[in-house]
Amino acid sequence: MKLRSIFLILPLVCLSQACYEDNSNTSIKTVNPIVIDLGGAPTDLVAYSLDSLKVQPVVYKVGTPDAELSYRWEISTRSALNVSQLIGEKMELKAIVPVQANTVPYILTLTVTEEATGLQNFQQFGLTVNSDLGKGLLIADTNDGATSDLSLVMAKEFSQVTPTFDDRNTRLVRDIYSTINGAPLSEIVKGMISTVDARDNNNPRTLTVITDHHAYRMDPYVYELQLTDGQMFIISSIFNGMDEIHPTYIGTLDGPVYDHMIIDGKLYLRNAQWGEYLYKLNVETSDGSPYRATMATSHPAGRYYGNIAVYDEMNRRFLQLSGVGTNALRPMKTPTRPGGFDLNDLGEDFTALYMGAGITVQLDDWDNPQTVCAVMQAKSSGKRYLMTFFPSSNYYQDEYYAIKKYDLSQTAGFANSIAWECSPIENVFYYASPDKAYSMVLTGDNPVPTEVFTPEDGEKITGMMLWRLTNQGRIYIKNPSGSTEERSLINSGNRMMVISTYNGSTGEGRITCVPIMYVGSGTLETDRNYHVVFDGFGRIVSLAHQPV
Amino acid sequence: MSLLLFTGCSKNEQQLFRNETGVYFDMALYSFSFSDFPGQTERRIIVPLKVMGRLSETDRVVRAELRSYDGEDENQMNTANPDYYTILEGVIPANSEMGTFDIDLKYGAELDDEVQRFFVKLIPSEDFPEVEFGSTTLRVEFSAMEMQPVNWTNGYLYIFLGTYSTAYWKFIKQTTGMTVIPFWYLDQTNPDPETYYWNGSEQANVLEIVTLLERALREYNQAHPDDPLEHDDGTKKGQQVVVGE
């Protein structure tokens, strides 16, 4: 009986259990998001240090009053995101930029929190903090022919592209060096470079200037003199025992970042990419033999690296320093294909007047080195030649092809030319005498020059530089007739020639920016409405990019 | 039997190491030369100290005195003129396991021709009542003749420059124009960051000096083909100088 009751009760117990309907998946409450609406405004901001910064997003959450949202605006650096400075606590940011100018943008983060629930949303902005003295065109000029000073032009032709440079910010800042240091430089500036390795916040930006007997270094945002001569070297006593030094060239190689100088025939460099702040002992030749360098130029040699080509006056040859491999000056091995001249023996003594990086040669899918153009003057005859050559794509094999040696001694304007340029994007050579600027398309044996620029009455040309920064500077060019728009704004990189002129009677120097039209033909815009002029300088003696 | 179920284990208290905190000189020999500090007739040498045991939240004073020696071994005798040195005191800064001990040295004419020596022994102080355990005696040797700079071994200069000798050190000073190569490899053992201000991360500076020396040595040997630069004393006496070896 007992057993039967168990069998009876057991199913009853089981059956009395039941399920109930699971409505859990329909019982969803939608959470409204916190909306941060920038209204199409950019997320890349630019401000000046200690200047005011205003950002006005519209922030809301449907169903939540504004008062229940809290805001935090914080600035941090890209390399230390967890260390931030609070600069605003309202929806609209109106603050003074508390951080210093830097090439690397800061990160500005807006964090919006709904207090009741802890729900958050974020918006990040890139904030570039510019220096009052930032990207632009560096000019060295002289008023007395003995001392020189530094000036800076910040204008859309030379300054940052993103965000768009506002013409209202155009500034010509004159005589910065003497203003900051109390006196101008005691000699005429021969060369200047401003560099920073923007990948590395720790590698300080430097502006280095050379004159006949000195080298100077300063911060390009400040211009206060920091180091002179031997102080710029790890072994500061390096020039002890010399009455004076004679710098002849200053430059920088982009891959890797080798800042380099030639002083008294020796090449010195520092690897700015590795954070080498001071220059090292002079580079030696690979076989230890003596050399006397006078001029150099850096040029891309492979996809990711470049070389420095150097003229060795002592041995009448060109040498090269590779951006990869050991730091030694090596002779150029010429491959089996005969070239236009012997890079290892020019056959007579030359003075190197100019070396620059010219047309890019597409060797294969991988490598695109640039041709080196060298203007050389024979010491005995005074004849001037243009020599062109480029590196082969073989990584360590030191091979260079000599392309051509042009005798330009009879070419109009070349015998008394004072400035020369070549271009990475066209096989064109530009040069200027004091009276005119010319271009020559380098095809065939006897290139013919075309006059491309004449200064105004009373003016002489004192310098010419191709603007080579492709991500900095914009200039208007005239559109072809029949276009809907009369003009277009293009990047200045390799499309703008910067020409300096001087009026001897008024004592005034000017800069004229001239667009390069119809790439490949060596055509400068002749319509002066498209020439952008900056004036009010002394006699301009040197020009340089200020990319920092 | 069920009572057995109620037995258990009890936690074994670990015995902690207990001892008084000790302090010791973090080097055995401090060699010093007035020729490395031209124009100076008095100089304070700073000797590194290390603590064995607990840190303290306040500075701790360390005391030492001249070690007396009655034995026969000449190498253990104090030969220095007592007027030429003063044993001062040391301090272990708060929250640090490293400290410094100051000794003043004075120049006298005898030092032009000889090396003088004295031994310094730590004695109990109010902050370090126990100094026997693990203590070291410091030997100080000084002269106005060339001596091996204190950072040659302790600052790891030898890794870059190689073996010391008087002739080699004179060559280094002449070539570089420096009398002190201000490099100390490990920050944590550097007793005098004012004098030795290149630390381990500034090896590039020492490497530059190595390059400078290699080139100068090459030039010297080319100019003296029958008489290349040789070590005149030390462990490599008689051997040709090779930078880094």
mmCIF file of C-alpha atoms in Angstrom, chain A residues 234-235 237 276 278-284 288, chain B residues 175-177 198 204-205 208-209 211-212 215 218:
data_model
loop_
_atom_site.group_PDB
_atom_site.id
_atom_site.type_symbol
_atom_site.label_atom_id
_atom_site.label_comp_id
_atom_site.label_asym_id
_atom_site.label_seq_id
_atom_site.Cartn_x
_atom_site.Cartn_y
_atom_site.Cartn_z
ATOM 1 C CA ILE A 234 79.947 65.436 -28.395
ATOM 2 C CA ILE A 235 83.671 66.099 -28.111
ATOM 3 C CA SER A 237 87.159 70.271 -27.813
ATOM 4 C CA GLU A 276 71.772 62.144 -31.037
ATOM 5 C CA LEU A 278 75.281 66.541 -30.749
ATOM 6 C CA TYR A 279 77.438 65.850 -33.795
ATOM 7 C CA LYS A 280 79.949 63.038 -33.787
ATOM 8 C CA LEU A 281 83.572 62.859 -34.949
ATOM 9 C CA ASN A 282 84.031 63.301 -38.676
ATOM 10 C CA VAL A 283 83.008 60.551 -41.053
ATOM 11 C CA GLU A 284 85.999 58.765 -42.559
ATOM 12 C CA GLY A 288 90.724 55.502 -44.365
ATOM 13 C CA THR B 175 94.022 63.052 -26.659
ATOM 14 C CA THR B 176 90.663 64.005 -25.197
ATOM 15 C CA GLY B 177 91.807 67.138 -23.410
ATOM 16 C CA TRP B 198 77.362 60.967 -17.809
ATOM 17 C CA ALA B 204 77.203 57.499 -26.805
ATOM 18 C CA ASN B 205 79.591 60.009 -25.291
ATOM 19 C CA GLU B 208 82.711 58.840 -29.190
ATOM 20 C CA ILE B 209 85.758 58.958 -26.955
ATOM 21 C CA THR B 211 86.447 56.420 -31.617
ATOM 22 C CA LEU B 212 88.615 59.439 -30.879
ATOM 23 C CA ARG B 215 91.948 57.246 -34.397
ATOM 24 C CA ARG B 218 96.335 54.791 -35.109
#
